[in-house]
XYZ file of C-alpha atoms in Angstrom:
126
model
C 0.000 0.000 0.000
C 1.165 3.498 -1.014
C -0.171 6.792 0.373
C -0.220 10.070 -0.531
C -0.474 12.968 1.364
C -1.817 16.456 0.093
C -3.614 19.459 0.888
C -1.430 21.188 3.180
C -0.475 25.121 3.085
C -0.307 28.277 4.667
C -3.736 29.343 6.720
C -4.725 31.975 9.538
C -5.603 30.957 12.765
C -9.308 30.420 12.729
C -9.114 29.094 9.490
C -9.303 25.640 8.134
C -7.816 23.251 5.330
C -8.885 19.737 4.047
C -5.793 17.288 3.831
C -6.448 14.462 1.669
C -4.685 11.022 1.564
C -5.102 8.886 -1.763
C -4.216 4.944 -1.357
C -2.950 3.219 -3.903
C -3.971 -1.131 -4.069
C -7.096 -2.855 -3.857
C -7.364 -3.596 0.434
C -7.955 0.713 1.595
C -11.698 -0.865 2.313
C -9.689 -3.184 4.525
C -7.723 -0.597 6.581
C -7.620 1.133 9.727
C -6.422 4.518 8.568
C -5.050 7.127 11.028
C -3.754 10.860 11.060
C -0.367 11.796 12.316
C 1.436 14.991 13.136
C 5.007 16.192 13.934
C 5.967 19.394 14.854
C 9.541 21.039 14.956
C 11.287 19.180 17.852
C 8.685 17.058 18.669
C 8.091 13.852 18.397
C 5.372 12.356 15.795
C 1.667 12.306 17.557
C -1.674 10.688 17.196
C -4.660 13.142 15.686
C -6.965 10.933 14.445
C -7.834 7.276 13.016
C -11.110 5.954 11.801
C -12.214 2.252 11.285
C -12.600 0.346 7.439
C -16.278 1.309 7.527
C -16.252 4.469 8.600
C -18.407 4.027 11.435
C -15.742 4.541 14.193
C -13.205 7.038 14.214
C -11.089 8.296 17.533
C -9.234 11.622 17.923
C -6.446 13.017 20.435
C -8.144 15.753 23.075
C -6.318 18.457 21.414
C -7.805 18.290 18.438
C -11.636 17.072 19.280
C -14.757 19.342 18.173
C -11.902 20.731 15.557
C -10.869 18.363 12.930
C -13.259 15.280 11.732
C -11.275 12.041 9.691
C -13.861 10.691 7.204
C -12.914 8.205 4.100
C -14.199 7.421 0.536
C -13.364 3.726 0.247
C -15.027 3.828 -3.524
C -11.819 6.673 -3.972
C -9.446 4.819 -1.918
C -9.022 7.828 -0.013
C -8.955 9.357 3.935
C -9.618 12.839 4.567
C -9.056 15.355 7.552
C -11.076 18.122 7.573
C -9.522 20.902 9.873
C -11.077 23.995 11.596
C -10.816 26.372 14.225
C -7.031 26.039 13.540
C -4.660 26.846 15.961
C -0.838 28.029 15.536
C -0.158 25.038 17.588
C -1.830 22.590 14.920
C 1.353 23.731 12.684
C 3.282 20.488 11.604
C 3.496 17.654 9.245
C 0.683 15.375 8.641
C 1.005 12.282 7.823
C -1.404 9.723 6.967
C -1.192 5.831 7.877
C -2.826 2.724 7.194
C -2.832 -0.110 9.918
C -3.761 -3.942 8.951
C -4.849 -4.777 12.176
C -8.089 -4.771 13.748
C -9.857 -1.605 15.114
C -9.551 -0.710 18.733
C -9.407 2.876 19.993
C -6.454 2.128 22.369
C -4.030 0.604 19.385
C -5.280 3.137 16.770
C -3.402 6.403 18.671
C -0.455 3.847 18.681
C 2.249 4.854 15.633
C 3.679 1.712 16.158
C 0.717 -0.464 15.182
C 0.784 1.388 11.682
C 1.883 -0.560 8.617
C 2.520 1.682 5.943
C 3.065 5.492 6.156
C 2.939 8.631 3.702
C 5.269 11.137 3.062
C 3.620 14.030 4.907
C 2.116 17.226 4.195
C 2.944 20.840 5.730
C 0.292 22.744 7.493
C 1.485 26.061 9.377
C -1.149 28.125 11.178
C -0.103 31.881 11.258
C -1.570 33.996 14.420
């Protein structure tokens, strides 16, 4: 599985952006897939995953009521959808696909992810 990353950029605080995360091969319907982010110095943290149906999904505190994950398995693609932004959301995103099943606990887990993306650059000005 390949993934693709895309919809980051430059935004105000308040503002909001869509990332997008296109999956290439024929299991997406199959996968967990999960939002990552890494900021300067930091190390890489959990934002948001959501189950193969898209009936479950699980976010990090910092980012609840803000962002929503959502997929298209017919378009083999997740989405994050990003508001209220913060200056403190600035970082790379990275999207991730995990093989395993779906449980809230291993989904904020990096380490459970199989295959990762290259990342996408969101900075929030203030």
């Amino acid at each position: 599985v390949q993934l693709q990353a895309s919809g980051g950029g430059l935004v105000q605080a308040g503002g909001s952006l869509r990332l997008s995360c296109a999956a290439s091969g024929r299991t997406f319907s199959s996968l967990v897939m999960g939002w990552f982010r890494q900021a300067p110095g930091k190390e890489r943290e959990f934002v948001a995953a959501i189950s193969w149906n898209g009936r479950t999904t699980n976010y990090a505190d910092s980012v609840k009521g803000r962002f929503t994950i959502s997929r298209d398995n017919a378009k083999n693609t997740v989405y994050l959808q990003m508001s209220s932004l913060k200056p403190e959301d600035t970082a790379v995103y990275y999207c991730a696909a995990d093989r395993g099943a779906y449980s809230s606990g291993r989904t904020s887990q990096k380490q459970e992810y199989d295959y990762w993306g290259q990342g996408t650059l969101v900075t929030v000005s203030s």
